[in-house]
Short mmCIF file of C-alpha atoms and ligand atoms in Angstrom, two decimals:
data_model
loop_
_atom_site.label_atom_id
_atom_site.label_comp_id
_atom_site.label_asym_id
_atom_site.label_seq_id
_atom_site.Cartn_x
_atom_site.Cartn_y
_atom_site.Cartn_z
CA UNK A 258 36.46 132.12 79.44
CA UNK A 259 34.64 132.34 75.80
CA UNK A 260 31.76 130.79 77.80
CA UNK A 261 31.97 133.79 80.60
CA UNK A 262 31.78 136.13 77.71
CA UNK A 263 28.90 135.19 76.34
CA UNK A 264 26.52 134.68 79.70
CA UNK A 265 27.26 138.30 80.04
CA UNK A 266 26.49 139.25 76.45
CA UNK A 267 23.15 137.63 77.01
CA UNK A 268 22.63 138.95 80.48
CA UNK A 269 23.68 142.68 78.77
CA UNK A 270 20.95 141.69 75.76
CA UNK A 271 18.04 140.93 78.29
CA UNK A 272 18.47 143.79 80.60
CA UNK A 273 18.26 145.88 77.37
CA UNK A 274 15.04 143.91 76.00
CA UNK A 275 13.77 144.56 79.92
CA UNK A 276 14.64 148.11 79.95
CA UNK A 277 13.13 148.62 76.06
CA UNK A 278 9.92 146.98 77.50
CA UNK A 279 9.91 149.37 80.78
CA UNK A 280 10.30 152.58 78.31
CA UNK A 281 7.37 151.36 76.34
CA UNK A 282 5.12 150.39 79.31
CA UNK A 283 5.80 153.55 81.36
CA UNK A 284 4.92 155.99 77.58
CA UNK A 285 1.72 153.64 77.57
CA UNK A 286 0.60 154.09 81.04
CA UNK A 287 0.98 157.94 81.26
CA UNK A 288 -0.74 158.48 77.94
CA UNK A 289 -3.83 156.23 78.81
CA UNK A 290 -3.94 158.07 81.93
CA UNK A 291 -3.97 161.36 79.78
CA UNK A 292 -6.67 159.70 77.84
CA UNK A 293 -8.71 158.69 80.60
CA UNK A 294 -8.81 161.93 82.02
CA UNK A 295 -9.66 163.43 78.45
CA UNK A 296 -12.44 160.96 78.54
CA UNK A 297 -13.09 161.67 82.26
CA UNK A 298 -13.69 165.60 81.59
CA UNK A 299 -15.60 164.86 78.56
CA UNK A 300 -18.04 162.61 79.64
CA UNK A 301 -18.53 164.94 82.99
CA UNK A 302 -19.44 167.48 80.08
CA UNK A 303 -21.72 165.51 79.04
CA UNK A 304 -23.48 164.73 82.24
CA UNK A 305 -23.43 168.34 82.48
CA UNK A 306 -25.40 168.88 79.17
CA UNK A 307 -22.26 170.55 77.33
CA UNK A 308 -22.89 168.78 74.12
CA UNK A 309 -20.20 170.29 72.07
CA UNK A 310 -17.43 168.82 74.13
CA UNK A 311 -16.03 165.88 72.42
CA UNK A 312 -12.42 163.83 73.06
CA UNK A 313 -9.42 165.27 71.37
CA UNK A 314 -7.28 162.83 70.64
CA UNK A 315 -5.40 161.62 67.88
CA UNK A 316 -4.64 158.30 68.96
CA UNK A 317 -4.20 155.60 66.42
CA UNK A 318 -5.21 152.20 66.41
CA UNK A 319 -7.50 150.62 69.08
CA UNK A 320 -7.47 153.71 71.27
CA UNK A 321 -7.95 156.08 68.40
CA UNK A 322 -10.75 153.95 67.20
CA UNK A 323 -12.54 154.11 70.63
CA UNK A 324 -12.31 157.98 70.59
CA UNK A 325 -13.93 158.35 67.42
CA UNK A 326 -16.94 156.23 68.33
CA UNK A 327 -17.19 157.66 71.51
CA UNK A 328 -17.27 161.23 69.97
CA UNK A 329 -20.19 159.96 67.38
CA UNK A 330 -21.84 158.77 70.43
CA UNK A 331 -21.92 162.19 71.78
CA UNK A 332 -22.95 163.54 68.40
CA UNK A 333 -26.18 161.18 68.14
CA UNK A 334 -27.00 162.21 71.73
CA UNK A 335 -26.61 166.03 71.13
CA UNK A 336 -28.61 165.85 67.60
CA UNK A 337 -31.38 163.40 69.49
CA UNK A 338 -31.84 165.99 72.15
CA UNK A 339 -31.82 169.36 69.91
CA UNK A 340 -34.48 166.83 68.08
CA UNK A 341 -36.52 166.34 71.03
CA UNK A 342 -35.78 169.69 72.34
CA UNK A 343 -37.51 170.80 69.04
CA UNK A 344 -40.29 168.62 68.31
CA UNK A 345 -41.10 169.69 72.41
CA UNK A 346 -41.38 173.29 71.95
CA UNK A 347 -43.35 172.71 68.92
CA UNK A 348 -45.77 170.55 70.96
CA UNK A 349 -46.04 173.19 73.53
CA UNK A 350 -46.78 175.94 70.98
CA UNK A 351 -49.59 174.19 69.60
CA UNK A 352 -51.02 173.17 72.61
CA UNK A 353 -50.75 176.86 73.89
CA UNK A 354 -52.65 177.90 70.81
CA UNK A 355 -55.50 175.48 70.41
CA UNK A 356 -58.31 176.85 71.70
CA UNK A 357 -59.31 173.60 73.82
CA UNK A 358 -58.27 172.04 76.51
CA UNK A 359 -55.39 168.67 75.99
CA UNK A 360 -55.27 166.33 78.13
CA UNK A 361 -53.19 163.03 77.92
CA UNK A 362 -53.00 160.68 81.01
CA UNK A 363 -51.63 157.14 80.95
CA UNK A 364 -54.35 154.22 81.09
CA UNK A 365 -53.49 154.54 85.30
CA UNK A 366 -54.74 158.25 84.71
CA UNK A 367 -51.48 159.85 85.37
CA UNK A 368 -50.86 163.44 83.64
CA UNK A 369 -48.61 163.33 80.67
CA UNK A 370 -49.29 166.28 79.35
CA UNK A 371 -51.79 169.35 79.78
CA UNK A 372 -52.24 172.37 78.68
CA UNK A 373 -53.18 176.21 80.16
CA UNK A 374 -56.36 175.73 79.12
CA UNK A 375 -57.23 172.88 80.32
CA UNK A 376 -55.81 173.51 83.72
CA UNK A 377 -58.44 176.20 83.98
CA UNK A 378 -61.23 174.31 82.65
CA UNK A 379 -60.82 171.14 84.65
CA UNK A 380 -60.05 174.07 87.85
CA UNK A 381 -56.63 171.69 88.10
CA UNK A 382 -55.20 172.48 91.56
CA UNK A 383 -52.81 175.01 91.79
CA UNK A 384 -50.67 174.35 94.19
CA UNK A 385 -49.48 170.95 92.01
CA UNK A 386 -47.29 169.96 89.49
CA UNK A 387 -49.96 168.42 87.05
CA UNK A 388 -47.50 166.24 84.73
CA UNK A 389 -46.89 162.77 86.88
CA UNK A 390 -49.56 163.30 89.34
CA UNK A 391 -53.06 161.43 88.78
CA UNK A 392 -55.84 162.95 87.39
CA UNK A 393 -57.59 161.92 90.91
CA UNK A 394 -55.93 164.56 92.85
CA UNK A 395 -55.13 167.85 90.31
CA UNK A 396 -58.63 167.92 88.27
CA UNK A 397 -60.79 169.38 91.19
CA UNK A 398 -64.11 169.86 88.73
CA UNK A 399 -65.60 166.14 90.00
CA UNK A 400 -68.15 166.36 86.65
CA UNK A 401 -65.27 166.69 84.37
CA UNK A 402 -63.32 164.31 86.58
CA UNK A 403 -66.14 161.45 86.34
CA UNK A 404 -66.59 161.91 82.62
CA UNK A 405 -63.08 160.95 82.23
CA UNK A 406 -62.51 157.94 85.12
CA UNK A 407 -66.01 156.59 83.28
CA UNK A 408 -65.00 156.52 80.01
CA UNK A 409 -61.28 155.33 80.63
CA UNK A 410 -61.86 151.62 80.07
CA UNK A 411 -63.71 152.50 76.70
CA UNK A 412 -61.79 151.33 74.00
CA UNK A 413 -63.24 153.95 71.27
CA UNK A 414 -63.70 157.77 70.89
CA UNK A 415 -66.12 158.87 73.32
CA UNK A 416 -68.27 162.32 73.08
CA UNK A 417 -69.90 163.70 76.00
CA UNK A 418 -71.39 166.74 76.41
CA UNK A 419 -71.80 168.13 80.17
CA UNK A 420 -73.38 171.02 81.65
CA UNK A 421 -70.49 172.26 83.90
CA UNK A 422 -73.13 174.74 85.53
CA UNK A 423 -76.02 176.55 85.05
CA UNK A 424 -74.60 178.95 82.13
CA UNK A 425 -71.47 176.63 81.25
CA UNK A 426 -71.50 173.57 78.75
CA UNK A 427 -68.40 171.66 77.90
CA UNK A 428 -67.54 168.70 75.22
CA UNK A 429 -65.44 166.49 76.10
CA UNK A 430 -64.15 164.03 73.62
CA UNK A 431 -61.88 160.78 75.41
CA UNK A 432 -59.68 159.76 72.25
CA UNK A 433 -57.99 156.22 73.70
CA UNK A 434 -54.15 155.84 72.46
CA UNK A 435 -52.94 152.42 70.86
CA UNK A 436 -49.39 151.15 71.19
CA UNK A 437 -47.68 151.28 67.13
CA UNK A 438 -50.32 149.44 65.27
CA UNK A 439 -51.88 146.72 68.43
CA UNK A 440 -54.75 147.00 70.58
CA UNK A 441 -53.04 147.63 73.54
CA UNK A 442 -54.20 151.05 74.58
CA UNK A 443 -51.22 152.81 76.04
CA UNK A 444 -53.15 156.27 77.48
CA UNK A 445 -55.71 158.87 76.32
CA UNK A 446 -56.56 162.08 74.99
CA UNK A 447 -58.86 164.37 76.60
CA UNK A 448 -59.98 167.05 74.44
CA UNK A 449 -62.45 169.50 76.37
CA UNK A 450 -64.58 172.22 74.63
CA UNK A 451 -66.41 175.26 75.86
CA UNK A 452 -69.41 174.48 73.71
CA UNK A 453 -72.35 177.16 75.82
CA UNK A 454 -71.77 179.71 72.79
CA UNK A 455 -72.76 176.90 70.19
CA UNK A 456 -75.56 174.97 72.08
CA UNK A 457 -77.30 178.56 72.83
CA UNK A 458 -77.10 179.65 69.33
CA UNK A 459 -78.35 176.38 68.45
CA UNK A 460 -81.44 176.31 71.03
CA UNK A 461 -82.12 180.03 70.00
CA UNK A 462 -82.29 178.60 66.18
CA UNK A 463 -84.40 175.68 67.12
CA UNK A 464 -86.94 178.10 69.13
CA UNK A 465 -86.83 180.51 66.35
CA UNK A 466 -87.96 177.87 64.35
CA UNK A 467 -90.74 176.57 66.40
CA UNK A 468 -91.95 180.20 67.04
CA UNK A 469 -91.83 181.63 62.94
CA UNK A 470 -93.62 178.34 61.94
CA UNK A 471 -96.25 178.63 64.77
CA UNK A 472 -96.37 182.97 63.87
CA UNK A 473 -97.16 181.81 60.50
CA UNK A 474 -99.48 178.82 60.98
CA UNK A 475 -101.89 181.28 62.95
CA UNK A 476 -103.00 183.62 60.29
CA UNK A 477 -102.63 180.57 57.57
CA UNK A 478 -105.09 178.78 59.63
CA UNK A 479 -107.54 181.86 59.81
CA UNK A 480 -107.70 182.30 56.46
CA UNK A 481 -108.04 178.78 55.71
CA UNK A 482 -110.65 178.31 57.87
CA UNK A 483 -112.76 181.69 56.52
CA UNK A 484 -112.11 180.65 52.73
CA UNK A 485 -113.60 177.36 53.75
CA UNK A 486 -116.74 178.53 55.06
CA UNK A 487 -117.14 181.25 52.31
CA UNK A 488 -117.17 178.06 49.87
CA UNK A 489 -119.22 175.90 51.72
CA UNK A 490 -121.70 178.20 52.67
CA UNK A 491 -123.96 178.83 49.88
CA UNK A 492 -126.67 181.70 51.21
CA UNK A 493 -123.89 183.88 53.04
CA UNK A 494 -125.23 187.17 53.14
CA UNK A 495 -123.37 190.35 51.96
CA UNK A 496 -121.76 191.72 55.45
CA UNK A 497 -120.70 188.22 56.44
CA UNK A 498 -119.11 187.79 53.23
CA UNK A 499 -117.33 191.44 53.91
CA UNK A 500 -116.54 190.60 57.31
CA UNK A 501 -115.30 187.24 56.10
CA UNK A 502 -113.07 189.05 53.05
CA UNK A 503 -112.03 191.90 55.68
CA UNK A 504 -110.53 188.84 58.51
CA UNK A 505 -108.65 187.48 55.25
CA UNK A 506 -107.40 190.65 54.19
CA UNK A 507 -105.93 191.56 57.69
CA UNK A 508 -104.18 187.81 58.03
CA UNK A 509 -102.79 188.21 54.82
CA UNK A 510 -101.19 191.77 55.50
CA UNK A 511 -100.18 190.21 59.01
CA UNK A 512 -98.40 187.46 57.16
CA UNK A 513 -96.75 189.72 54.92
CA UNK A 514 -95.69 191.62 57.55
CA UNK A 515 -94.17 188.84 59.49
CA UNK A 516 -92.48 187.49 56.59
CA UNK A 517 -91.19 191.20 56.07
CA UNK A 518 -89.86 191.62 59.29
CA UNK A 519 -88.32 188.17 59.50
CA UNK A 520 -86.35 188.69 55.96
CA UNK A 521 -85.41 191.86 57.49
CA UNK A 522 -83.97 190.20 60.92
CA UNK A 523 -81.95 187.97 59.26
CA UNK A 524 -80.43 190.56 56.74
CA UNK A 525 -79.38 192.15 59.97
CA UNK A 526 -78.44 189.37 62.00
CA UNK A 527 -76.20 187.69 59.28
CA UNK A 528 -74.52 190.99 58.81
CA UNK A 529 -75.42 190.84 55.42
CA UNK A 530 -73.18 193.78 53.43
CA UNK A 531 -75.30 196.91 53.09
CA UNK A 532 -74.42 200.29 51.54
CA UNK A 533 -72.32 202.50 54.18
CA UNK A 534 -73.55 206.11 53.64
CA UNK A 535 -73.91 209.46 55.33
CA UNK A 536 -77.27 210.90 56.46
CA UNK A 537 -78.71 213.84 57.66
CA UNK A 538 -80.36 212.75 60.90
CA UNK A 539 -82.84 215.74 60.97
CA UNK A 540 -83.63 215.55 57.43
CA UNK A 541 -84.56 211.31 58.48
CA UNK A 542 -86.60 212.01 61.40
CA UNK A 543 -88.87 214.98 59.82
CA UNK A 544 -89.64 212.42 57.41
CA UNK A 545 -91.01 209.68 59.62
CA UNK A 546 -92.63 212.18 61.26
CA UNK A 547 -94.82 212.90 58.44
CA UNK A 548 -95.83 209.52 57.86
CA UNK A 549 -96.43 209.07 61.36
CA UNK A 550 -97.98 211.82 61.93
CA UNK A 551 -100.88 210.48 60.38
CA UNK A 552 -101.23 207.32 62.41
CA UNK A 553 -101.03 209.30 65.65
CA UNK A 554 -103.77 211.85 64.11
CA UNK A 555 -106.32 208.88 63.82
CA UNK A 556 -105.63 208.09 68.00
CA UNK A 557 -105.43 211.80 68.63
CA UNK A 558 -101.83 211.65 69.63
CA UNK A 559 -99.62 214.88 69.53
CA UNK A 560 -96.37 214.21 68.86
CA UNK A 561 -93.39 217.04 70.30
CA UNK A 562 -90.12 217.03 69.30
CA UNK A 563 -87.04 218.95 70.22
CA UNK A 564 -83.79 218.95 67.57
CA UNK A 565 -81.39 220.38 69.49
CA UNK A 566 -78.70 219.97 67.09
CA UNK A 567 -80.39 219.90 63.59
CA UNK A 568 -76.57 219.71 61.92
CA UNK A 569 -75.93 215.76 62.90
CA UNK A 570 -74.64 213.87 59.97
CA UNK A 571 -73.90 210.60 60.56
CA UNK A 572 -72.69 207.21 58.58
CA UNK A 573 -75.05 204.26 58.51
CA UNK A 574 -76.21 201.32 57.10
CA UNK A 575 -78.49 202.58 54.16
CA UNK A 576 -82.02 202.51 56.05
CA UNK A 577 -81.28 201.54 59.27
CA UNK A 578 -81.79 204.76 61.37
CA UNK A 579 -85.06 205.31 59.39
CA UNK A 580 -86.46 201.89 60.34
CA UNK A 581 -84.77 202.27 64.23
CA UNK A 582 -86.68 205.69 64.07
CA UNK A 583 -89.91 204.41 62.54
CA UNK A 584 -89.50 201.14 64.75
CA UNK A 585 -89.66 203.06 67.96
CA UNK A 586 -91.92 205.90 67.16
CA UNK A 587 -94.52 203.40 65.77
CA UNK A 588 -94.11 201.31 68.75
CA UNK A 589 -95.07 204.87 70.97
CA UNK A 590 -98.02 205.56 68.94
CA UNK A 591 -99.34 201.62 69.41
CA UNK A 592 -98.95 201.21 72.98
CA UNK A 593 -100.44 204.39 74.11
CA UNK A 594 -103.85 205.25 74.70
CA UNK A 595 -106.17 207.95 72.74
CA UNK A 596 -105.58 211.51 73.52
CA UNK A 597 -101.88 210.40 74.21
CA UNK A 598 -98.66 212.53 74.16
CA UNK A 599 -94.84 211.51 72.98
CA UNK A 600 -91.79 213.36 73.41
CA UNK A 601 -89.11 213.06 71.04
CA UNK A 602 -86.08 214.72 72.49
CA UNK A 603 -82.56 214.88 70.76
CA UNK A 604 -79.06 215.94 72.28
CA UNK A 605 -75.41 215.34 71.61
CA UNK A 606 -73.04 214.64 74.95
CA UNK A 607 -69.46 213.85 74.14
CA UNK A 608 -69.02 211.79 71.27
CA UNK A 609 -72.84 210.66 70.70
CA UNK A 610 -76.31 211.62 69.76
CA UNK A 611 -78.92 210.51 71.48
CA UNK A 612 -82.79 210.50 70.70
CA UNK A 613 -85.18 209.79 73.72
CA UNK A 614 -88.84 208.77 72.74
CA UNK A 615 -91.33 209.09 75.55
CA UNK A 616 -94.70 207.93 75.88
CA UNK A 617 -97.21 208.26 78.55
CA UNK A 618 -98.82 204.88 76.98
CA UNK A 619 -99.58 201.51 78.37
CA UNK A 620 -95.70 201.19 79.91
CA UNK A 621 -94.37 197.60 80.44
CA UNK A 622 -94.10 195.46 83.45
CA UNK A 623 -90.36 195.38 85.25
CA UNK A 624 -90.52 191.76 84.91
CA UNK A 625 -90.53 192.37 81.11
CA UNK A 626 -87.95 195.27 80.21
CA UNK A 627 -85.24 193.10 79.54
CA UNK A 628 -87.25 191.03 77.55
CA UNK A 629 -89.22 192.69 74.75
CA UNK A 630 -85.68 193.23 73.19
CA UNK A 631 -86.20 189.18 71.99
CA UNK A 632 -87.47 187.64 68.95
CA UNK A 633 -91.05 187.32 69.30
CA UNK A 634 -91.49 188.68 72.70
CA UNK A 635 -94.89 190.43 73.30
CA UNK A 636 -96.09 191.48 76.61
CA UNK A 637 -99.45 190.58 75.43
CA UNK A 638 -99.71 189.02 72.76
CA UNK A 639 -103.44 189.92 71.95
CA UNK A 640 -102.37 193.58 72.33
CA UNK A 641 -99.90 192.81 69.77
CA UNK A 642 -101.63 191.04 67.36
CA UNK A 643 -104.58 193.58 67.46
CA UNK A 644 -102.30 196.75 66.64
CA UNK A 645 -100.66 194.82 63.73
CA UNK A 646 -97.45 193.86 65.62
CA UNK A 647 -95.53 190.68 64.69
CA UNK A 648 -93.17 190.63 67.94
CA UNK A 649 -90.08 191.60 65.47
CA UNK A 650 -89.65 195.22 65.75
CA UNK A 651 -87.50 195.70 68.46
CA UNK A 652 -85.27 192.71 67.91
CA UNK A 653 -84.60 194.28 63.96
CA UNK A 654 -84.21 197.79 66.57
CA UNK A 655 -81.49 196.45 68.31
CA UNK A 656 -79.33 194.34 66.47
CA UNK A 657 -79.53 197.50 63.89
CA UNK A 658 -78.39 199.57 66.55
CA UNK A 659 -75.60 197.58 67.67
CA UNK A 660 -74.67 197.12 64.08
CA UNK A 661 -73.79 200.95 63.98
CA UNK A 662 -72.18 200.70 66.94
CA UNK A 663 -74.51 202.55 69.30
CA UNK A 664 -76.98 201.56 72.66
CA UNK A 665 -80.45 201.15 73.27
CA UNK A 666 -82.26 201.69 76.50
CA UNK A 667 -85.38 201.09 77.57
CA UNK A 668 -87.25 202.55 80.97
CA UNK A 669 -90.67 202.20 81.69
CA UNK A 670 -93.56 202.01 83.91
CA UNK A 671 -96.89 200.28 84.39
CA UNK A 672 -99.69 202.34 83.12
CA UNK A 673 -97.24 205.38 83.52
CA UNK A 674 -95.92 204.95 79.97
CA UNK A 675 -92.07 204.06 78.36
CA UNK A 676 -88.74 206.00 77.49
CA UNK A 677 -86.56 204.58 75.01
CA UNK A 678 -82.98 206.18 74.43
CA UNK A 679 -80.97 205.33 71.61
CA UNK A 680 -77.60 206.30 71.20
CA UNK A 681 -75.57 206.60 68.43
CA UNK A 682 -71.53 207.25 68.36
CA UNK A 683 -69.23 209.60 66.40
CA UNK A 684 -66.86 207.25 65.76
CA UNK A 685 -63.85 206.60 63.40
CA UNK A 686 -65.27 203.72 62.10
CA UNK A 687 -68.90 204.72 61.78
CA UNK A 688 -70.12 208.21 62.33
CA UNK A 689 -68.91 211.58 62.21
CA UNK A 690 -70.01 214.71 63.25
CA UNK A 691 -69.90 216.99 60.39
CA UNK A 692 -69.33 220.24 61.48
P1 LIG B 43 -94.61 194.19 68.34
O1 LIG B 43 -94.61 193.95 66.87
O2 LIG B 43 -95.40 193.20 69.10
O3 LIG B 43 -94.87 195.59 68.70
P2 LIG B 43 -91.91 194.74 69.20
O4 LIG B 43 -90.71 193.88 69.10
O5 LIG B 43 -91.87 196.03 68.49
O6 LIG B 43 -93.11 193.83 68.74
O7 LIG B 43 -92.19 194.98 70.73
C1 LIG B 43 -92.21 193.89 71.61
C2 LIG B 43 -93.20 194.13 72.73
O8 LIG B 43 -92.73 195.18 73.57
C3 LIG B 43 -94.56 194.57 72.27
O9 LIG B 43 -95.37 193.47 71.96
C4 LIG B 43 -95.07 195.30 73.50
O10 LIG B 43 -95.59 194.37 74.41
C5 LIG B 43 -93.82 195.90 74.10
N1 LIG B 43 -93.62 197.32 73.71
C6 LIG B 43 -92.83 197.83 72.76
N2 LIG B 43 -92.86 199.17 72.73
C7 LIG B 43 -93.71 199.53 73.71
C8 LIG B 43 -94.18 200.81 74.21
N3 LIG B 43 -93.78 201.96 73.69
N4 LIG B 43 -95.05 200.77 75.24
C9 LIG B 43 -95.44 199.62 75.80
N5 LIG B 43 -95.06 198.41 75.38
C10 LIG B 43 -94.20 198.35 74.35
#
């Protein structure tokens, strides 16, 4: 009986132990499901890009432990991409605001990166997605396309410069990429630069150059060569020796002249700072007309003029409308023929004066109007020479003219003669009609 007793006491004992265990199992289950669905919804956050979902539970032990790393996890990932996200809109901001054109392409020449401007300048193809494709099929330009494929196996910096076309020159510089600190080049750097501006500028100083020293070796070489003979030649006789002194004299006036006018060019050219002031432009011309009224006296040239506002104030440049003036008017008087007549004619039309200076002189071939704006241009150069003219003049015209902000045309005819119009603006910056 005692025996009886007991088997049921244990029996009774284990079903409790069994049931216990069944309570605790069954709380266990249902709150791991609750966390796997927590984890289920936060990770599907996640993937969604919601970074500042995280798991909230406040589980203890293992399960707890787990929750916390996996919401660190999800902290690194959001503070790597706001990182990235970052350091990429930098990246795109200064490649939108260098002035060349990036380009970096794996070593298999695939696009990594580009930016606007170098879409235009390689004349990428529109219709594509640069980034992943190969530089093979977006960059359409085939001599910007070359340069690159060529100098891809380089393992240096490479320059090259390329004329694009006739009137565009580009540099393009191929910088290869290393992996950390081997020799395993990993892609490249295109850098391409619109460089026409700079090579022009550069030619135009290099002919400049050329033409100033050969200007100057001319007359140096005339006078040389007459000093020599004057020493070596002992029984010279009086008019030789005159003539002789009189081709010296002239060269050395000419060289003065040229070294004038070429000081004067580059004061204007380098924008060098000059007193702004305002001027009466009547009161300027009647003076230039007095001194060249004498010049055009000696060729029998009658000079009319017609004002017909004599009230025109305007703000220059100290001295530059007196030389533009003189430049022009002396230019009139040289190139036209004895007996001769120039018209000076002034008028104001909206918000500019403009002077007209007609000759009826030698006039310039069409081929040449555009030209005898340049440094050193002369139609004829023995024409030149022999009035005293050192090719300057209407370069220092212009680029004083433009300096104040106005125009100069020029219209002319073989043998019929030449009008040049200069025109000169009211504006805020510069002039102002005084009323
Ligand atoms: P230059 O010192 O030779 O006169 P400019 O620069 O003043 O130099 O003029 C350049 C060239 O333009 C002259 O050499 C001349 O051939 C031509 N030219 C300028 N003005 C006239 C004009 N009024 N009539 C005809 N030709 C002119």
């Amino acid at each position: 009986m005692k025996e009886i007793q007991l088997l049921n006491e244990l029996y009774i004992f284990i079903i409790l132990i069994l049931s216990i265990v069944t309570i605790v199992l069954i709380r266990y289950t249902v709150s791991l499901r609750t966390y796997l669905k927590e984890f289920m919804k936060v990770s599907k956050d996640i993937s969604n890009k919601e970074f500042d979902s995280r798991v909230r539970s406040q589980m203890s032990g293992e399960m707890g432990e787990f929750a916390k790393n996996f919401n660190s996890m999800i902290d690194t990932i959001n503070f790597t991409i706001k990182d990235i996200t970052n350091k990429n809109t930098q990246l795109q901001s200064i490649m939108k605001s260098v002035s060349h054109g990036i380009l970096a392409i794996d070593t298999k020449g695939r696009i990594l990166l580009i930016n606007e401007l170098a879409k235009e300048m390689v004349e990428g193809d529109e219709l594509l997605l640069p980034e992943g494709k190969s530089i093979r099929q977006f960059i359409k330009n085939k001599i910007v396309l070359e340069s690159i494929l060529y100098n891809m196996s380089s393992e240096n910096s490479v320059v090259v410069q390329k004329n694009i076309s006739k009137d565009i020159i580009y540099k393009i510089k191929i910088d290869p990429v290393y992996f950390k600190n081997t020799d395993a080049v990993i892609g490249f750097i295109i850098n391409i630069e619109d460089v026409t501006d700079y090579v022009k500028l550069e030619n135009m100083r290099k002919q400049f150059v050329a033409n100033v020293s050969h200007e100057l070796k001319t007359p140096l070489t005339s006078i040389k060569g007459f000093v020599e003979t004057l020493k070596m030649t002992e029984n010279l006789d009086t008019d030789t020796k005159t003539r002789f002194l009189g081709i010296i004299e002239n060269e050395t006036t000419r060289l003065s002249r040229l070294i004038d006018d070429i000081l004067l060019l580059s004061t204007v050219e380098n924008k060098v700072k000059k007193k702004v002031e305002k001027v009466d432009l009547f009161e300027i011309f009647e003076e230039i007309h007095e001194i060249v009224g004498y010049i055009a006296k000696d060729k029998n040239i009658k000079i009319d003029y017609q004002f017909e506002n004599q009230d025109i104030d305007l703000w220059e440049y100290s001295g530059y409308i007196r030389q533009i003036l003189l430049n022009i008017i002396e230019n009139a008087i040289k190139y036209t023929g004895k007996n001769g007549n120039i018209k000076i004619r002034q008028y104001v039309k909206k918000d500019k004066v403009f002077i007209e200076i007609q000759d009826n002189g030698i006039g310039i071939p069409k081929e040449d109007i555009d030209r005898v704006f340049e440094r050193f241009y002369r139609v004829d150069k023995a024409r030149s020479r022999s009035v005293g003219g050192t090719g300057l003049g209407l370069a220092i015209t212009k680029h004083m003219v433009k300096a104040l902000n106005g125009d100069i045309k020029l219209e002319s005819e073989l043998g019929v003669g030449s009008k040049f119009t200069i025109e000169l603006p009211f504006n805020r910056e510069f002039s102002k009609k005084v009323s």
